[in-house]
mmCIF file of C-alpha atoms in Angstrom:
data_model
loop_
_atom_site.group_PDB
_atom_site.id
_atom_site.type_symbol
_atom_site.label_atom_id
_atom_site.label_comp_id
_atom_site.label_asym_id
_atom_site.label_seq_id
_atom_site.Cartn_x
_atom_site.Cartn_y
_atom_site.Cartn_z
ATOM 1 C CA GLU A 26 160.564 -104.082 -11.479
ATOM 2 C CA ASP A 27 162.148 -107.416 -10.858
ATOM 3 C CA LEU A 28 160.679 -110.301 -13.229
ATOM 4 C CA ARG A 29 161.135 -113.912 -12.520
ATOM 5 C CA LEU A 30 162.842 -116.217 -14.702
ATOM 6 C CA GLU A 31 159.312 -117.895 -15.711
ATOM 7 C CA ASP A 32 158.057 -114.384 -16.718
ATOM 8 C CA LEU A 33 161.114 -113.666 -18.722
ATOM 9 C CA GLU A 34 160.846 -117.058 -20.675
ATOM 10 C CA GLU A 35 157.220 -116.381 -21.271
ATOM 11 C CA LEU A 36 157.854 -112.874 -22.732
ATOM 12 C CA ALA A 37 160.879 -114.421 -24.856
ATOM 13 C CA LYS A 38 158.168 -116.701 -26.327
ATOM 14 C CA LEU A 39 156.112 -113.788 -27.269
ATOM 15 C CA ASP A 40 158.897 -111.707 -28.834
ATOM 16 C CA PRO A 41 158.642 -111.739 -32.535
ATOM 17 C CA ASN A 42 162.351 -111.622 -32.985
ATOM 18 C CA ASN A 43 162.614 -114.795 -30.858
ATOM 19 C CA LYS A 44 164.176 -117.422 -33.228
ATOM 20 C CA LEU A 45 163.084 -120.295 -30.823
ATOM 21 C CA LYS A 46 160.867 -122.950 -32.370
ATOM 22 C CA LYS A 47 157.298 -122.340 -31.157
ATOM 23 C CA PRO A 48 155.335 -125.042 -29.964
ATOM 24 C CA ARG A 49 152.631 -126.500 -32.426
ATOM 25 C CA LEU A 50 149.246 -125.712 -31.054
ATOM 26 C CA SER A 51 146.468 -128.330 -32.020
ATOM 27 C CA ILE A 52 143.316 -126.324 -32.820
ATOM 28 C CA LYS A 53 141.112 -126.156 -35.605
ATOM 29 C CA VAL A 54 139.933 -122.773 -36.460
ATOM 30 C CA LYS A 55 136.935 -122.145 -38.839
ATOM 31 C CA THR A 56 137.731 -119.218 -41.127
ATOM 32 C CA ALA A 57 134.935 -117.140 -42.534
ATOM 33 C CA THR A 58 135.650 -115.555 -45.975
ATOM 34 C CA THR A 59 133.574 -112.664 -47.194
ATOM 35 C CA ALA A 60 133.171 -111.870 -50.752
ATOM 36 C CA MET A 61 133.729 -108.156 -51.499
ATOM 37 C CA VAL A 62 132.940 -106.442 -54.754
ATOM 38 C CA ASN A 63 135.112 -103.731 -56.312
ATOM 39 C CA ASP A 64 134.075 -100.908 -58.436
ATOM 40 C CA ASN A 65 134.521 -103.244 -61.635
ATOM 41 C CA ASN A 66 131.982 -105.627 -60.100
ATOM 42 C CA ASP A 67 134.557 -108.517 -59.932
ATOM 43 C CA ASP A 68 134.268 -110.697 -56.982
ATOM 44 C CA VAL A 69 137.312 -110.466 -54.657
ATOM 45 C CA THR A 70 137.763 -112.677 -51.874
ATOM 46 C CA ALA A 71 139.044 -111.082 -48.611
ATOM 47 C CA LYS A 72 141.430 -112.840 -46.396
ATOM 48 C CA PRO A 73 140.121 -113.149 -43.100
ATOM 49 C CA ASN A 74 142.227 -111.325 -40.195
ATOM 50 C CA ILE A 75 143.146 -114.640 -38.008
ATOM 51 C CA LYS A 76 145.348 -114.389 -34.850
ATOM 52 C CA PHE A 77 146.681 -117.698 -33.835
ATOM 53 C CA PRO A 78 147.304 -118.083 -30.092
ATOM 54 C CA LEU A 79 150.893 -117.816 -29.154
ATOM 55 C CA ALA A 80 150.714 -118.595 -25.504
ATOM 56 C CA GLN A 81 149.128 -121.269 -23.383
ATOM 57 C CA SER A 82 146.766 -118.520 -21.962
ATOM 58 C CA GLN A 83 145.492 -117.411 -25.222
ATOM 59 C CA TYR A 84 144.976 -121.057 -26.428
ATOM 60 C CA THR A 85 143.218 -121.762 -23.360
ATOM 61 C CA LYS A 86 141.029 -118.613 -23.846
ATOM 62 C CA LEU A 87 140.271 -119.394 -27.491
ATOM 63 C CA LEU A 88 139.335 -122.940 -26.471
ATOM 64 C CA LEU A 89 136.937 -121.886 -23.872
ATOM 65 C CA GLU A 90 135.475 -119.324 -26.173
ATOM 66 C CA SER A 91 135.044 -122.164 -28.882
ATOM 67 C CA GLU A 92 133.378 -124.474 -26.383
ATOM 68 C CA HIS A 93 131.119 -121.706 -25.062
ATOM 69 C CA GLN A 94 129.921 -120.976 -28.712
ATOM 70 C CA ARG A 95 129.434 -124.557 -29.381
ATOM 71 C CA ASP A 96 127.378 -124.786 -26.030
ATOM 72 C CA VAL A 97 125.369 -121.913 -27.188
ATOM 73 C CA GLN A 98 124.592 -123.395 -30.599
ATOM 74 C CA THR A 99 123.711 -126.700 -29.021
ATOM 75 C CA THR A 100 121.448 -124.910 -26.554
ATOM 76 C CA GLN A 101 119.737 -123.176 -29.336
ATOM 77 C CA ILE A 102 119.168 -126.295 -31.297
ATOM 78 C CA LEU A 103 117.815 -128.275 -28.454
ATOM 79 C CA ALA A 104 115.506 -125.110 -27.512
ATOM 80 C CA GLN A 105 114.106 -124.984 -30.913
ATOM 81 C CA ASP A 106 113.452 -128.758 -31.046
ATOM 82 C CA ILE A 107 111.686 -128.610 -27.650
ATOM 83 C CA LEU A 108 109.641 -125.692 -28.823
ATOM 84 C CA ALA A 109 108.638 -127.533 -31.918
ATOM 85 C CA LYS A 110 107.835 -130.805 -30.245
ATOM 86 C CA SER A 111 105.739 -128.717 -27.594
ATOM 87 C CA ALA A 112 103.675 -127.152 -30.318
ATOM 88 C CA ALA A 113 103.148 -130.577 -31.821
ATOM 89 C CA VAL A 114 102.000 -131.887 -28.699
ATOM 90 C CA ASP A 115 99.654 -128.955 -28.239
ATOM 91 C CA ASP A 116 98.108 -129.600 -31.759
ATOM 92 C CA LEU A 117 97.526 -133.181 -30.891
ATOM 93 C CA VAL A 118 95.868 -132.388 -27.640
ATOM 94 C CA ALA A 119 93.690 -129.716 -29.287
ATOM 95 C CA LYS A 120 92.549 -132.376 -31.683
ATOM 96 C CA LEU A 121 91.352 -134.829 -29.051
ATOM 97 C CA PRO A 122 87.640 -135.257 -29.089
ATOM 98 C CA GLY A 123 85.853 -133.259 -26.248
ATOM 99 C CA MET A 124 88.692 -130.692 -25.827
ATOM 100 C CA GLN A 125 86.080 -127.783 -26.799
ATOM 101 C CA ARG A 126 83.822 -128.769 -23.809
ATOM 102 C CA THR A 127 84.067 -127.273 -20.312
ATOM 103 C CA ARG A 128 84.261 -129.586 -17.306
ATOM 104 C CA LYS A 129 80.650 -129.216 -16.670
ATOM 105 C CA MET A 130 79.688 -130.035 -20.379
ATOM 106 C CA GLN A 131 81.852 -133.141 -19.957
ATOM 107 C CA MET A 132 80.277 -134.305 -16.652
ATOM 108 C CA GLU A 133 76.970 -134.004 -18.201
ATOM 109 C CA ARG A 134 78.065 -136.014 -21.188
ATOM 110 C CA ILE A 135 79.159 -138.606 -18.937
ATOM 111 C CA ASP A 136 75.993 -138.719 -16.840
ATOM 112 C CA GLU A 137 74.164 -139.090 -20.562
ATOM 113 C CA LEU A 138 76.283 -142.007 -21.457
ATOM 114 C CA ILE A 139 75.693 -143.714 -18.149
ATOM 115 C CA ARG A 140 71.936 -143.223 -18.349
ATOM 116 C CA ALA A 141 72.054 -144.559 -22.014
ATOM 117 C CA ASN A 142 74.161 -147.450 -20.996
ATOM 118 C CA HIS A 143 71.669 -148.427 -18.227
ATOM 119 C CA ASP A 144 68.860 -148.081 -20.750
ATOM 120 C CA VAL A 145 70.711 -150.491 -22.993
ATOM 121 C CA THR A 146 71.478 -152.886 -20.237
ATOM 122 C CA ARG A 147 67.701 -153.154 -19.217
ATOM 123 C CA GLU A 148 66.920 -153.893 -22.783
ATOM 124 C CA LEU A 149 69.261 -156.511 -23.029
ATOM 125 C CA GLU A 150 68.168 -158.178 -19.844
ATOM 126 C CA GLU A 151 64.440 -158.034 -21.165
ATOM 127 C CA ALA A 152 65.596 -159.508 -24.618
ATOM 128 C CA TYR A 153 67.461 -162.289 -22.544
ATOM 129 C CA ARG A 154 64.368 -163.046 -20.351
ATOM 130 C CA VAL A 155 62.183 -163.173 -23.582
ATOM 131 C CA ALA A 156 64.540 -165.298 -25.181
ATOM 132 C CA HIS A 157 64.688 -167.647 -22.214
ATOM 133 C CA GLU A 158 61.005 -167.869 -22.181
ATOM 134 C CA LYS A 159 60.737 -168.682 -26.012
ATOM 135 C CA ARG A 160 63.594 -171.449 -25.613
ATOM 136 C CA GLU A 161 61.527 -172.997 -22.820
ATOM 137 C CA LEU A 162 58.408 -172.985 -24.975
ATOM 138 C CA VAL A 163 60.203 -174.461 -27.751
ATOM 139 C CA ARG A 164 61.730 -177.218 -25.728
ATOM 140 C CA LYS A 165 58.313 -178.010 -24.120
ATOM 141 C CA GLY A 166 56.608 -178.067 -27.646
ATOM 142 C CA LEU A 167 59.370 -180.250 -29.007
ATOM 143 C CA GLY A 168 59.312 -182.545 -26.096
ATOM 144 C CA GLU A 169 55.470 -182.970 -26.559
ATOM 145 C CA THR A 170 55.858 -183.328 -30.318
ATOM 146 C CA THR A 171 58.590 -185.903 -29.873
ATOM 147 C CA CYS A 172 56.723 -188.063 -27.385
ATOM 148 C CA LEU A 173 53.510 -188.036 -29.371
ATOM 149 C CA ALA A 174 55.632 -189.168 -32.524
ATOM 150 C CA LEU A 175 57.188 -192.030 -30.644
ATOM 151 C CA GLY A 176 54.072 -192.759 -28.794
ATOM 152 C CA VAL A 177 55.682 -192.303 -25.383
ATOM 153 C CA GLU A 178 54.044 -190.693 -22.399
ATOM 154 C CA GLU A 179 55.985 -187.802 -21.084
ATOM 155 C CA ASP A 180 57.197 -187.839 -17.537
ATOM 156 C CA THR A 181 56.291 -184.661 -15.601
#
Protein backbone atom coordinates (compact mmCIF):
# COMPACT_ATOMS: atom_id res chain seq x y z
CA GLU A 1 0.00 0.00 0.00
CA ASP A 2 1.36 3.41 -0.91
CA LEU A 3 1.55 5.97 1.84
CA ARG A 4 1.62 9.68 1.29
CA LEU A 5 4.39 11.80 2.69
CA GLU A 6 2.03 13.31 5.28
CA ASP A 7 1.07 9.83 6.49
CA LEU A 8 4.71 8.86 6.88
CA GLU A 9 5.44 12.04 8.85
CA GLU A 10 2.47 11.34 11.11
CA LEU A 11 3.67 7.78 11.70
CA ALA A 12 7.18 9.05 12.41
CA LYS A 13 5.76 11.31 15.12
CA LEU A 14 4.04 8.33 16.74
CA ASP A 15 7.13 6.08 16.60
CA PRO A 16 8.55 5.81 20.16
CA ASN A 17 12.07 5.48 18.78
CA ASN A 18 11.75 8.75 16.90
CA LYS A 19 14.21 11.23 18.36
CA LEU A 20 12.44 14.27 16.96
CA LYS A 21 11.38 16.82 19.51
CA LYS A 22 7.68 16.39 20.09
CA PRO A 23 5.50 19.47 20.26
CA ARG A 24 4.42 20.53 23.72
CA LEU A 25 0.70 20.18 24.14
CA SER A 26 -1.15 22.65 26.29
CA ILE A 27 -3.79 20.73 28.22
CA LYS A 28 -4.55 20.35 31.86
CA VAL A 29 -5.34 16.82 32.92
CA LYS A 30 -6.87 16.18 36.31
CA THR A 31 -5.38 13.07 37.77
CA ALA A 32 -7.21 11.01 40.29
CA THR A 33 -5.17 9.10 42.80
CA THR A 34 -6.62 6.23 44.68
CA ALA A 35 -5.34 4.93 47.95
CA MET A 36 -4.71 1.22 48.11
CA VAL A 37 -4.21 -0.77 51.26
CA ASN A 38 -1.78 -3.68 51.28
CA ASP A 39 -1.76 -6.63 53.66
CA ASN A 40 0.16 -4.67 56.35
CA ASN A 41 -2.56 -1.95 56.44
CA ASP A 42 -0.10 0.62 55.09
CA ASP A 43 -1.55 3.27 52.78
CA VAL A 44 0.00 3.07 49.35
CA THR A 45 -0.90 5.72 46.80
CA ALA A 46 -1.30 4.22 43.35
CA LYS A 47 -0.04 6.17 40.39
CA PRO A 48 -2.78 6.75 37.84
CA ASN A 49 -2.33 5.39 34.36
CA ILE A 50 -2.32 8.56 32.26
CA LYS A 51 -1.78 8.60 28.52
CA PHE A 52 -0.87 11.96 27.11
CA PRO A 53 -1.98 12.72 23.57
CA LEU A 54 0.80 12.48 21.03
CA ALA A 55 -1.08 13.46 17.90
CA GLN A 56 -3.37 16.34 17.04
CA SER A 57 -6.32 13.98 16.59
CA GLN A 58 -5.78 12.50 20.06
CA TYR A 59 -5.51 15.96 21.53
CA THR A 60 -8.71 17.03 19.77
CA LYS A 61 -10.51 13.92 21.00
CA LEU A 62 -9.32 14.51 24.57
CA LEU A 63 -10.32 18.16 24.38
CA LEU A 64 -13.80 17.29 23.07
CA GLU A 65 -14.23 14.68 25.80
CA SER A 66 -13.21 17.14 28.52
CA GLU A 67 -15.57 19.80 27.13
CA HIS A 68 -18.37 17.25 26.97
CA GLN A 69 -17.69 16.22 30.57
CA ARG A 70 -17.71 19.87 31.67
CA ASP A 71 -20.98 20.45 29.78
CA VAL A 72 -22.55 17.41 31.46
CA GLN A 73 -21.49 18.65 34.89
CA THR A 74 -22.80 22.16 34.18
CA THR A 75 -26.09 20.75 32.94
CA GLN A 76 -26.45 18.60 36.05
CA ILE A 77 -25.74 21.56 38.33
CA LEU A 78 -28.25 23.76 36.48
CA ALA A 79 -30.87 21.00 36.53
CA GLN A 80 -30.45 20.57 40.29
CA ASP A 81 -30.72 24.33 40.76
CA ILE A 82 -33.90 24.46 38.67
CA LEU A 83 -35.46 21.59 40.61
CA ALA A 84 -34.60 23.21 43.95
CA LYS A 85 -36.07 26.55 42.90
CA SER A 86 -39.15 24.85 41.47
CA ALA A 87 -39.70 23.06 44.78
CA ALA A 88 -39.30 26.37 46.65
CA VAL A 89 -41.88 28.04 44.38
CA ASP A 90 -44.28 25.13 44.91
CA ASP A 91 -43.89 25.49 48.69
CA LEU A 92 -44.57 29.22 48.52
CA VAL A 93 -47.64 28.73 46.34
CA ALA A 94 -48.95 26.05 48.69
CA LYS A 95 -48.67 28.52 51.60
CA LEU A 96 -50.79 31.17 49.87
CA PRO A 97 -54.12 31.79 51.62
CA GLY A 98 -57.05 30.06 49.98
CA MET A 99 -55.02 27.52 48.03
CA GLN A 100 -56.90 24.67 49.72
CA ARG A 101 -60.20 26.01 48.34
CA THR A 102 -61.78 24.92 45.09
CA ARG A 103 -62.77 27.43 42.41
CA LYS A 104 -66.42 27.16 43.50
CA MET A 105 -65.46 27.80 47.14
CA GLN A 106 -63.37 30.80 46.09
CA MET A 107 -66.27 32.26 44.05
CA GLU A 108 -68.63 31.79 47.01
CA ARG A 109 -66.11 33.56 49.27
CA ILE A 110 -65.85 36.43 46.77
CA ASP A 111 -69.68 36.76 46.68
CA GLU A 112 -69.75 36.74 50.50
CA LEU A 113 -67.10 39.49 50.64
CA ILE A 114 -68.99 41.57 48.06
CA ARG A 115 -72.21 41.30 50.13
CA ALA A 116 -70.32 42.26 53.29
CA ASN A 117 -68.80 45.22 51.44
CA HIS A 118 -72.25 46.42 50.31
CA ASP A 119 -73.59 46.07 53.87
CA VAL A 120 -70.72 48.14 55.28
CA THR A 121 -71.19 50.72 52.50
CA ARG A 122 -74.88 51.10 53.45
CA GLU A 123 -73.96 51.45 57.13
CA LEU A 124 -71.37 54.10 56.26
CA GLU A 125 -73.86 56.03 54.13
CA GLU A 126 -76.42 55.88 56.97
CA ALA A 127 -73.82 57.06 59.49
CA TYR A 128 -72.90 59.94 57.14
CA ARG A 129 -76.57 60.92 56.75
CA VAL A 130 -77.10 60.87 60.55
CA ALA A 131 -73.91 62.89 61.12
CA HIS A 132 -75.00 65.41 58.50
CA GLU A 133 -78.43 65.81 60.15
CA LYS A 134 -76.85 66.25 63.60
CA ARG A 135 -74.43 68.81 62.23
CA GLU A 136 -77.32 70.81 60.77
CA LEU A 137 -79.17 70.62 64.11
CA VAL A 138 -76.05 71.82 65.97
CA ARG A 139 -75.56 74.68 63.49
CA LYS A 140 -79.17 75.71 63.82
CA GLY A 141 -79.04 75.56 67.65
CA LEU A 142 -75.70 77.42 67.75
CA GLY A 143 -77.04 80.07 65.40
CA GLU A 144 -80.15 80.60 67.56
CA THR A 145 -78.07 80.71 70.77
CA THR A 146 -75.61 83.18 69.27
CA CYS A 147 -78.40 85.45 68.01
CA LEU A 148 -80.12 85.33 71.41
CA ALA A 149 -76.88 86.12 73.23
CA LEU A 150 -76.12 89.05 70.94
CA GLY A 151 -79.70 90.24 70.85
CA VAL A 152 -79.88 90.01 67.10
CA GLU A 153 -82.75 88.63 65.12
CA GLU A 154 -81.88 85.75 62.83
CA ASP A 155 -82.56 86.09 59.12
CA THR A 156 -84.42 83.18 57.63
